[in-house]
Each structure stands twice: as C-alpha cells, then as structure tokens.
Coordinates of C-alpha atoms in Angstrom, one line a residue:
M1 CA -30.0 140.6 146.5
N2 CA -29.8 137.7 148.9
K3 CA -27.2 135.0 149.0
K4 CA -29.4 132.3 147.5
I5 CA -30.1 134.5 144.4
I6 CA -26.4 135.3 144.0
A7 CA -25.6 131.6 144.3
V8 CA -28.1 130.7 141.6
I9 CA -26.8 133.4 139.2
A10 CA -23.3 132.2 139.8
L11 CA -24.3 128.7 139.0
V12 CA -26.0 129.8 135.8
L13 CA -22.9 131.7 134.8
V14 CA -20.7 128.6 135.4
L15 CA -23.1 126.4 133.4
T16 CA -23.1 129.0 130.6
V17 CA -19.3 129.1 130.4
G18 CA -19.2 125.3 130.5
L19 CA -21.7 125.1 127.6
V20 CA -19.6 127.6 125.5
A21 CA -16.5 125.5 126.2
C22 CA -18.4 122.3 125.1
N23 CA -20.0 124.0 122.1
G24 CA -16.7 125.3 120.6
K25 CA -14.9 128.6 120.8
T26 CA -14.2 131.4 118.3
Y27 CA -11.1 133.5 118.6
K28 CA -10.7 136.9 117.0
A29 CA -7.5 138.5 115.8
S30 CA -6.4 141.5 113.7
G31 CA -5.6 139.2 110.8
V32 CA -3.3 139.7 107.8
A33 CA -3.5 141.8 104.7
D34 CA -4.7 140.3 101.3
G35 CA -5.9 137.1 102.9
N36 CA -8.2 136.3 100.0
K37 CA -5.8 137.4 97.2
Y38 CA -5.5 133.8 95.8
A39 CA -8.7 132.3 97.3
S40 CA -10.0 131.3 93.8
S41 CA -6.7 129.6 92.8
P42 CA -6.2 125.8 92.8
V43 CA -4.7 124.3 95.9
E44 CA -1.5 122.3 95.6
N45 CA -0.2 119.7 98.1
N46 CA -3.3 119.8 100.3
G47 CA -2.9 117.6 103.4
S48 CA 0.9 118.2 103.5
F49 CA 2.8 120.5 105.9
V50 CA 3.4 123.0 103.1
V51 CA 0.4 123.9 100.9
K52 CA 0.4 126.2 98.0
Q53 CA -2.5 128.3 96.6
G54 CA -1.7 130.9 93.9
N55 CA 1.6 132.5 95.0
Y56 CA 1.0 131.9 98.7
I57 CA 2.4 129.0 100.6
Y58 CA 0.9 128.0 103.9
F59 CA 3.3 126.1 106.2
V60 CA 4.0 124.9 109.7
N61 CA 6.7 127.3 110.8
A62 CA 8.6 125.0 113.2
Y63 CA 8.3 122.2 115.6
V64 CA 8.3 122.6 119.4
G65 CA 6.6 119.4 120.6
A66 CA 3.2 118.7 122.2
D67 CA 3.8 120.3 125.6
A68 CA 4.8 123.8 124.6
E69 CA 2.9 127.0 125.4
N70 CA -0.4 126.8 123.4
K71 CA -2.8 129.4 124.7
F72 CA -4.3 131.3 121.7
G73 CA -2.1 134.1 120.7
K74 CA 0.9 133.1 122.8
Q75 CA 2.7 130.6 120.6
E76 CA 5.3 132.3 118.4
K77 CA 7.4 129.6 116.9
S78 CA 5.4 126.5 115.7
C79 CA 2.5 128.5 114.2
L80 CA 0.7 128.4 110.9
Y81 CA 2.5 130.8 108.6
R82 CA 2.0 132.3 105.2
A83 CA 4.6 133.5 102.7
E84 CA 4.4 134.8 99.1
L85 CA 6.4 133.6 96.2
D86 CA 7.6 135.6 93.2
D87 CA 7.1 134.3 89.7
N88 CA 10.5 132.4 90.0
G89 CA 9.4 130.6 93.1
N90 CA 11.5 132.6 95.5
I91 CA 10.1 133.7 98.8
I92 CA 9.5 137.5 98.8
E93 CA 11.4 139.2 101.5
G94 CA 9.2 140.4 104.3
S95 CA 6.2 138.3 103.2
R96 CA 6.3 135.8 106.1
V97 CA 3.3 136.4 108.4
A98 CA 1.7 134.3 111.2
L99 CA -1.9 133.4 110.4
V100 CA -2.7 131.9 113.8
N101 CA -0.5 131.8 117.0
K102 CA -1.3 128.2 118.0
N103 CA 1.0 125.2 118.1
I104 CA 0.4 123.3 114.9
Y105 CA 1.2 119.7 115.8
S106 CA 0.0 116.1 116.2
T107 CA 2.1 113.0 116.3
S108 CA 0.8 111.9 112.9
T109 CA 3.4 112.2 110.2
K110 CA 0.8 111.8 107.4
S111 CA -1.7 114.5 108.3
G112 CA -0.8 118.2 107.7
I113 CA -2.9 121.3 106.9
Y114 CA -5.8 121.6 104.5
V115 CA -7.0 124.6 102.6
R116 CA -10.8 124.2 102.0
G117 CA -12.8 127.2 100.7
N118 CA -12.0 130.2 102.8
W119 CA -10.6 128.2 105.7
I120 CA -7.4 126.4 106.6
Y121 CA -7.8 123.3 108.8
F122 CA -5.2 122.1 111.3
A123 CA -4.7 120.0 114.5
S124 CA -3.2 121.3 117.7
P125 CA -2.4 119.7 121.1
N126 CA -4.9 120.5 123.8
T127 CA -3.0 121.7 126.8
D128 CA -5.9 122.5 129.1
K129 CA -5.4 121.4 132.7
T130 CA -7.1 118.4 134.2
K131 CA -9.3 118.5 137.3
S132 CA -6.2 117.8 139.4
G133 CA -4.4 120.8 137.9
E134 CA -2.1 119.0 135.5
V135 CA -1.7 119.7 131.8
N136 CA -3.4 116.8 129.9
T137 CA -1.3 114.8 127.5
K138 CA -3.9 113.0 125.4
Y139 CA -6.3 115.5 123.8
L140 CA -6.1 116.9 120.3
D141 CA -8.0 119.9 119.0
F142 CA -9.2 120.4 115.4
F143 CA -9.3 124.1 114.4
R144 CA -9.9 126.1 111.3
V145 CA -8.7 129.7 110.6
S146 CA -10.0 132.0 108.0
L147 CA -7.6 132.9 105.1
D148 CA -7.2 136.4 106.5
G149 CA -6.4 135.1 110.0
K150 CA -9.2 137.2 111.6
K151 CA -11.2 134.2 112.9
T152 CA -10.2 130.9 114.4
E153 CA -12.7 128.3 115.4
L154 CA -12.3 125.3 117.7
L155 CA -14.2 122.5 115.9
Y156 CA -13.8 119.4 117.9
T157 CA -11.6 117.7 120.5
I158 CA -10.6 114.0 120.5
A159 CA -8.8 111.9 123.1
N160 CA -6.0 110.8 120.7
R161 CA -3.0 112.9 119.7
S162 CA -1.6 110.2 117.3
A163 CA -4.6 109.9 115.0
D164 CA -4.2 110.3 111.3
F165 CA -6.8 112.6 109.8
F166 CA -8.1 113.8 106.5
V167 CA -10.3 116.9 105.7
T168 CA -12.9 116.5 102.9
D169 CA -15.1 119.2 101.5
N170 CA -17.6 118.7 104.3
S171 CA -16.0 116.7 107.1
I172 CA -12.9 115.7 109.0
L173 CA -12.3 112.0 108.9
V174 CA -10.1 110.6 111.7
L175 CA -8.4 107.3 112.1
D176 CA -9.0 106.8 115.8
G177 CA -8.0 103.5 117.4
G178 CA -8.7 101.4 114.3
A179 CA -12.0 103.1 113.5
L180 CA -12.6 105.8 110.8
K181 CA -14.7 108.5 112.4
K182 CA -16.4 111.5 111.0
I183 CA -16.8 115.1 112.2
D184 CA -19.6 116.6 110.1
L185 CA -18.7 120.2 109.1
N186 CA -22.1 120.8 107.5
K187 CA -23.9 121.4 110.8
K188 CA -25.6 124.8 111.0
S189 CA -23.7 126.1 114.0
L190 CA -20.3 125.7 115.6
G191 CA -21.9 124.3 118.7
K192 CA -23.5 121.5 116.7
I193 CA -20.2 120.7 115.0
N194 CA -18.6 120.4 118.4
N195 CA -21.3 118.3 119.9
K196 CA -20.1 114.9 121.1
K197 CA -22.8 113.2 119.0
N198 CA -21.1 114.6 115.9
Y199 CA -18.2 112.0 116.0
V200 CA -19.6 109.0 114.2
E201 CA -17.9 105.8 113.1
V202 CA -18.1 105.2 109.4
R203 CA -15.7 102.2 109.0
S204 CA -14.3 99.7 111.4
N205 CA -11.1 97.7 111.3
V206 CA -9.1 100.4 109.5
S207 CA -5.4 99.8 109.4
S208 CA -4.1 102.8 107.5
L209 CA -5.3 106.1 106.1
Q210 CA -3.0 107.8 103.5
P211 CA -4.0 111.3 102.2
I212 CA -3.1 111.7 98.5
V213 CA -0.9 114.8 98.4
A214 CA -1.3 115.8 94.8
N215 CA -2.8 118.4 92.4
G216 CA -5.5 118.2 89.8
A217 CA -7.9 115.3 89.6
F218 CA -6.8 113.5 92.7
S219 CA -6.4 116.5 95.0
G220 CA -8.2 116.0 98.2
M221 CA -8.5 112.3 98.1
A222 CA -7.2 109.6 100.4
L223 CA -6.3 105.9 100.3
M224 CA -7.6 103.6 103.1
V225 CA -6.9 100.0 104.0
S226 CA -9.3 98.1 106.3
N227 CA -9.1 94.5 107.5
A228 CA -11.9 91.9 107.0
A229 CA -14.3 91.3 109.8
D230 CA -13.4 88.5 112.2
S231 CA -16.1 86.3 110.6
D232 CA -14.3 86.7 107.2
S233 CA -10.7 86.5 108.4
W234 CA -10.4 83.0 107.0
K235 CA -10.8 84.4 103.5
K236 CA -7.3 86.1 103.8
F237 CA -8.2 89.5 102.3
N238 CA -8.4 93.1 103.2
T239 CA -9.9 96.1 101.4
L240 CA -8.2 99.0 99.7
S241 CA -10.6 101.9 99.4
V242 CA -10.5 105.5 98.0
I243 CA -12.1 108.4 99.8
S244 CA -13.1 111.2 97.4
A245 CA -13.0 114.9 98.2
D246 CA -16.7 114.9 99.0
G247 CA -16.1 112.1 101.6
T248 CA -17.7 109.2 99.7
I249 CA -15.9 105.9 100.1
K250 CA -15.4 103.4 97.2
D251 CA -14.0 99.9 97.8
V252 CA -11.4 99.2 95.1
I253 CA -9.6 96.0 95.9
T254 CA -11.4 93.6 98.3
D255 CA -12.9 90.1 98.5
N256 CA -13.2 88.4 95.1
S257 CA -11.0 91.0 93.4
F258 CA -8.5 88.4 92.1
G259 CA -10.8 85.6 91.1
G260 CA -14.4 85.1 90.0
D261 CA -15.4 81.5 90.6
A262 CA -17.2 80.0 93.6
D263 CA -13.9 79.4 95.4
S264 CA -12.5 82.8 94.6
Y265 CA -11.4 83.3 98.2
L266 CA -8.5 81.0 97.3
Y267 CA -7.1 83.8 95.1
N268 CA -7.7 86.5 97.7
A269 CA -4.8 88.6 99.0
T270 CA -4.1 91.3 101.6
V271 CA -2.6 94.5 100.2
S272 CA -0.4 97.2 101.8
V273 CA 0.1 100.5 100.0
K274 CA 3.7 101.5 99.6
D275 CA 3.6 104.6 97.3
Y276 CA 1.6 106.3 94.6
V277 CA 2.5 108.6 91.6
V278 CA 0.0 111.0 90.1
K279 CA 0.4 112.0 86.4
G280 CA -2.5 114.0 85.0
D281 CA -5.7 112.1 85.3
K282 CA -4.0 108.8 86.2
I283 CA -2.7 107.6 89.6
T284 CA -0.4 104.6 89.9
V285 CA -0.6 102.9 93.3
Y286 CA 2.3 100.6 94.3
Y287 CA 1.4 97.9 96.8
T288 CA 2.6 94.6 98.2
K289 CA 0.2 91.7 97.8
T290 CA 0.3 88.7 100.2
D291 CA -1.5 85.6 99.2
K292 CA -3.0 82.8 101.4
D293 CA 0.4 81.0 101.4
S294 CA 2.1 84.2 102.7
K295 CA 3.9 84.8 99.4
V296 CA 4.6 88.5 98.9
Q297 CA 4.7 90.3 95.6
L298 CA 5.2 94.0 94.7
C299 CA 2.6 95.2 92.2
A300 CA 1.4 98.4 90.6
Y301 CA -1.9 99.5 89.2
M302 CA -2.7 102.6 87.2
F303 CA -6.1 103.9 88.1
G304 CA -8.3 106.5 86.3
T305 CA -10.4 108.9 88.3
D306 CA -13.1 106.3 88.6
F307 CA -10.7 103.9 90.4
A308 CA -12.0 100.9 88.5
F309 CA -9.9 97.8 89.2
D310 CA -9.4 94.8 86.9
S311 CA -6.9 92.2 88.1
K312 CA -5.9 91.5 84.5
N313 CA -4.3 94.9 84.3
E314 CA -2.3 94.5 87.5
V315 CA 1.5 94.9 86.9
L316 CA 3.9 92.6 88.7
L317 CA 7.1 94.4 89.5
M318 CA 8.8 92.0 92.0
K319 CA 8.1 88.3 92.6
D320 CA 9.6 88.2 96.1
A321 CA 8.8 91.4 97.9
S322 CA 9.3 90.0 101.4
S323 CA 10.6 92.4 104.1
S324 CA 14.2 91.3 103.6
N325 CA 14.0 92.4 99.9
V326 CA 11.9 95.5 100.3
A327 CA 12.2 98.2 102.9
A328 CA 10.4 101.0 101.0
V329 CA 9.2 101.7 97.5
K330 CA 9.4 104.9 95.3
G331 CA 7.4 104.7 92.2
I332 CA 8.6 105.9 88.8
D333 CA 5.7 105.0 86.4
E334 CA 3.1 102.3 86.0
K335 CA 5.7 99.7 85.0
S336 CA 8.8 100.5 87.2
A337 CA 9.9 101.6 90.6
F338 CA 12.9 101.9 93.0
V339 CA 13.0 99.8 96.1
T340 CA 15.3 100.4 99.0
V341 CA 16.7 97.5 101.0
S342 CA 18.0 97.3 104.6
S343 CA 21.1 95.5 103.6
A344 CA 23.5 95.7 100.7
P345 CA 22.8 96.2 97.8
Y346 CA 20.7 99.0 99.2
L347 CA 19.0 100.2 96.1
K348 CA 17.3 98.2 93.3
Y349 CA 15.4 99.1 90.2
V350 CA 12.4 96.9 89.4
E351 CA 10.5 96.8 86.1
Q352 CA 7.7 94.6 84.7
G353 CA 9.1 91.5 83.0
K354 CA 12.6 91.9 84.3
E355 CA 14.6 90.7 87.3
P356 CA 15.4 93.4 90.0
Q357 CA 18.5 95.3 89.1
N358 CA 21.1 96.6 91.6
V359 CA 21.9 100.3 91.3
P360 CA 24.5 100.7 90.1
A361 CA 24.2 97.7 87.8
S362 CA 27.6 96.2 88.3
A363 CA 28.9 95.2 91.7
T364 CA 32.4 95.8 90.5
E365 CA 31.7 99.6 90.3
S366 CA 32.8 99.9 93.9
D367 CA 33.3 103.7 93.7
S368 CA 29.6 104.2 92.7
Q369 CA 28.1 101.5 94.9
L370 CA 25.8 102.8 97.6
K371 CA 27.4 101.8 100.9
R372 CA 24.5 102.5 103.4
Q373 CA 20.8 102.4 103.7
I374 CA 19.0 105.4 102.1
T375 CA 15.6 107.0 101.9
I376 CA 14.5 108.1 98.5
R377 CA 12.9 111.5 98.5
D378 CA 12.1 112.1 94.8
V379 CA 12.6 110.8 91.3
R380 CA 12.7 113.2 88.4
N381 CA 14.4 113.8 85.0
G382 CA 16.5 110.7 85.3
Y383 CA 17.7 111.5 88.8
V384 CA 16.9 109.8 92.1
F385 CA 17.2 112.2 95.1
Y386 CA 17.9 110.6 98.5
T387 CA 19.2 111.1 102.1
D388 CA 20.7 108.7 104.5
A389 CA 18.0 106.6 106.2
S390 CA 19.1 107.8 109.6
S391 CA 21.0 110.8 110.9
A392 CA 20.7 112.5 107.5
K393 CA 23.1 115.4 107.0
A394 CA 22.7 116.0 103.3
L395 CA 20.7 115.5 100.1
Y396 CA 22.3 113.5 97.3
R397 CA 21.4 112.6 93.8
Y398 CA 22.2 109.7 91.5
N399 CA 21.8 109.8 87.7
Y400 CA 20.2 106.4 87.0
A401 CA 19.5 107.3 83.4
S402 CA 23.1 107.7 82.5
T403 CA 25.0 105.0 80.6
D404 CA 28.3 106.2 82.0
L405 CA 29.8 105.2 85.3
T406 CA 28.0 107.4 87.8
T407 CA 28.7 108.3 91.4
E408 CA 26.4 110.0 93.9
E409 CA 26.5 113.8 93.9
L410 CA 26.1 116.0 96.9
V411 CA 23.3 118.5 96.4
A412 CA 23.1 120.3 99.7
E413 CA 24.2 119.9 103.3
F414 CA 21.8 120.3 106.3
N415 CA 20.8 118.6 109.5
L416 CA 17.5 116.7 108.8
S417 CA 15.2 116.5 111.9
S418 CA 13.5 113.3 112.7
S419 CA 11.2 114.9 115.3
W420 CA 8.1 115.0 113.2
F421 CA 7.1 115.2 109.6
A422 CA 9.1 113.6 106.8
P423 CA 10.3 115.8 103.9
V424 CA 7.6 116.8 101.4
I425 CA 7.9 117.7 97.8
L426 CA 6.3 120.9 96.3
G427 CA 7.3 122.0 92.9
D428 CA 11.0 122.0 92.5
Y429 CA 11.7 121.9 96.2
M430 CA 11.9 119.5 99.1
Y431 CA 10.6 121.1 102.3
F432 CA 11.8 119.6 105.6
L433 CA 12.4 120.3 109.3
D434 CA 16.0 121.2 110.0
G435 CA 17.4 119.6 113.1
T436 CA 19.3 122.6 114.4
K437 CA 16.3 124.6 115.7
E438 CA 13.5 122.6 114.1
Y439 CA 12.4 125.3 111.6
T440 CA 11.0 124.5 108.1
Y441 CA 13.7 124.7 105.4
R442 CA 13.7 123.8 101.7
V443 CA 16.3 122.7 99.2
K444 CA 16.0 122.8 95.4
L445 CA 15.9 119.4 93.5
Q446 CA 18.6 120.4 91.0
T447 CA 18.8 118.3 87.8
G448 CA 21.3 120.5 86.1
D449 CA 24.7 121.7 87.3
I450 CA 24.7 121.8 91.1
V451 CA 25.0 125.0 92.9
K452 CA 25.2 124.2 96.6
P453 CA 22.9 126.5 98.6
E454 CA 23.9 128.5 101.7
T455 CA 22.1 127.6 104.9
K456 CA 20.5 131.0 105.1
D457 CA 19.0 130.5 101.6
M458 CA 17.3 127.3 102.7
V459 CA 15.3 128.8 105.6
V460 CA 11.6 129.0 105.0
G461 CA 10.3 129.5 108.6
K462 CA 10.5 132.8 110.4
M463 CA 13.1 132.4 113.1
T464 CA 13.0 134.1 116.5
A465 CA 15.8 136.5 117.1
D466 CA 17.5 134.2 119.6
D467 CA 17.3 131.2 117.3
Y468 CA 18.6 133.2 114.4
K469 CA 21.5 134.3 116.5
A470 CA 22.3 130.8 117.8
V471 CA 22.3 129.3 114.3
F472 CA 24.0 131.9 112.1
E473 CA 26.2 133.8 114.5
S474 CA 27.6 130.5 115.9
E475 CA 28.4 129.5 112.3
K476 CA 30.6 132.6 112.0
K477 CA 32.6 131.5 115.1

C-alpha cells in the first residue's frame, strides 16, 4: 500500500472520529442492580438536586467545582448517586451506588437533575482541551443516563456554563444569554439530537427561568419571565409565562392583563416571581408588581392547572414592597406570606387586608426578637424553619402560630456550604451541601420535640475514605 493511500485512509479515519464527536457519544458501563424497580412510580422534586421516584432517591453526591477530573468513569466524588429509602424514610445501609461517574455540575443554582421515562438528565462541565492544549472553561455538556446506569449519552454541548435549563417530556429548554433555546429530544438518532441545527431559539428577551419543583399536577412545569420587545418598552410591562411538561408555553400575565380599555397600557406592570406554593391542583405564585410610576407591591395569585389569570382575583399582600422592605418572600397560602428584610426587624408576616406584622409581634420581646438577617427554608405546621443569611452554621425554627412568648429553637448544627445549590426540601427533610467536604447532607424538619441529630446521621452522600477520615476522625480529636 503506497503512502498516498495510507494518507487518504488516515484522513478518512480522522474525519470519522470527528463526526462521531460532533454527533454525540454513547458510554457503556456495567450498571447497577434493580435500575427499573420503581420506573413506573411518580417522580417527586424533578429539577431539584435530590429527586425521588418510589423508594429511590437520585442525588448529586458532592461538589468539586467545574475544573475537576471529568473523564467518563474517572470522577468518584461529585457523581450522580442513587440510594434506597425504607418505609420510614431512612436511607438503607449499603444502598448508595454511583449511577454515572461524571461531574454533575453547572453554575446554575436553579437547575438540577430530571427523571424522564427511563432516563435521568443532567449537566456536566466539558473539560476537553482547546486547540492550544488548555482545558476549556466555558462549555457545558448535557447528558442522560439510563436508570440502570448501563448507558450514558452525550446529547448536546453549549458554550455557557451558567445557563439555567429545564427538561420537558421531549426537549431541553435552556436560558442562554437572554434567549430561551430548545434542544429537541424527539430526533430519530443521537447524532441528529447533537446536530448544531438542533439548538433553536423559541423566546427572546427572557430574564428568568424558574423550574417548578413540585409533585402532582404541576410536576415538570416551569415559570418564565420575558421582557417586552424594544418597540413596546414604553408600555412598561413584561410577560409571565408557564411552560408545561410537554414544552408548550402559555403567556399568563402580560400586556393588558391589568386593564381592558383603549389606554390599558397605563395599568400595565412588570412582575418578578419571588416564590410559589403548590397544594394539590392549585399553585399560588408570589410576585412583586411594579407599575409605570415605579410603585412596587407584593401580590399573590392562586392558579389552577389551566393558569387562567383574572386581575380581579389578585391578592395584595404588601403595599410597599420596595427592596428596602423586602429581601425575599416565603409563601404560606394564597393570602399570606413571610418576607425577610435586610435590616431590623428582619422578619415580617404579611396578610391580605392587614398591615405587615413584625415577628415576633412586639418589639419589647427582646429575648425573642431576631437579631440578624435570615433565609427562610420552609414553613410547615405552624413553624418557620430558617438559617442565617450568610455563614450559616445551624437550622433554627420559630413557632409563629403560638400565642405564647416564643424564642427561636436550634434544630441542628452543621456547616452550610455556599459553593453551589441552595438547600432543597423533599418530604420531611432539608437536603443541603455541607461546607466541610461539600457532600450532600440532610436534616429533618422537626415540628415536635427536637432531637438534635449527630453529624454522621445527616450524611447522604457516599464519602471517600480520606474525606470520611478527615471529617469524623478529626471530630474525635
């Protein structure tokens, strides 16, 4: 065989490898036992960093950052893991197994993992080297792994590691640089999914994408806010939309939503979603509403599954919801909520038809007055659970339903990480990243007598031998 023929064959091989790389990759592994055991069970908390299906929980094991080792099969710490719960919600000893040894991470704090059909979808930093031999720092890969862990597919790569994303029944929707873009998963082959033409803009001027982490009727949906086109900016409105599980988009609050006459733009407003609460087949969305004169109010609206909006049914919770009065909102029901403030008094209770109430109600109750800024994590059974807003070292609760003088109670001590995702609620537990070695932990949201948990009992992630030794043997010293 002469040199020219060899050169041609070599070139064909290079082009073939290049095409395979462009058209997606499939990775095979030995997998895990009983992968489809609960495949027909409803999925809870989809889009979070801890997702439950049947008695399995799927979770991000730990955080290692974007630049860690990420070759398939090499990553041991920040992988996608599965564990099984017993009927009491306890993690069964020895049930923690890695589903895929890839670094599960993007800088988005809103977008987690999604269980759809027989697949689990996730994002992972692309650490391939550039032409100059350096590890790239801007690309993000979207993958899916089968429930049994035997097959992992690279679906698409984008040039944005900080993009929020949302997985529907048939697509991945990505908020990329102010545009909502779609990766169609209904293509006939992996190569067609990965084709660069399969990344199509479906909505421009998008300012936020908020997956709805819930169960039941609203599972798999998302809330989206988009700004008006430049030509309509004088009308002072934006658009709140809902994205259904099948990927369809419905505009809910938009131009003319607050008035019906010819000059209805005078009643327009821009909205900003602050929180939502799902109860059965109803979802209450809490949002600030800024009118044409820059007046800001806090409102709530209880939607049904059709997301029909009638401004007459809007609930006003707070007349002055400017940034100095509202740092964050935690909804209770369709007529009440808590708001946290960046200066004293740090916690307020707001309700339709009433003035905001400091918590506790009397400023003379100095022993029970909150003395620092907090972040509310959950509200249940008359208790509000919270951590310090920064450098959090514990979970506290406050009995807001009690008529007696109440002080905050310490529920558990830990070191809350601020490296990546915020704590998430699943069932009776708050799952979070612990700041010691950045593993996933959980703490029970106790509404009865408090039993302070031991640190070992809070660990969810599977720790490496070195990390376990560093954490627990150092504690003994």
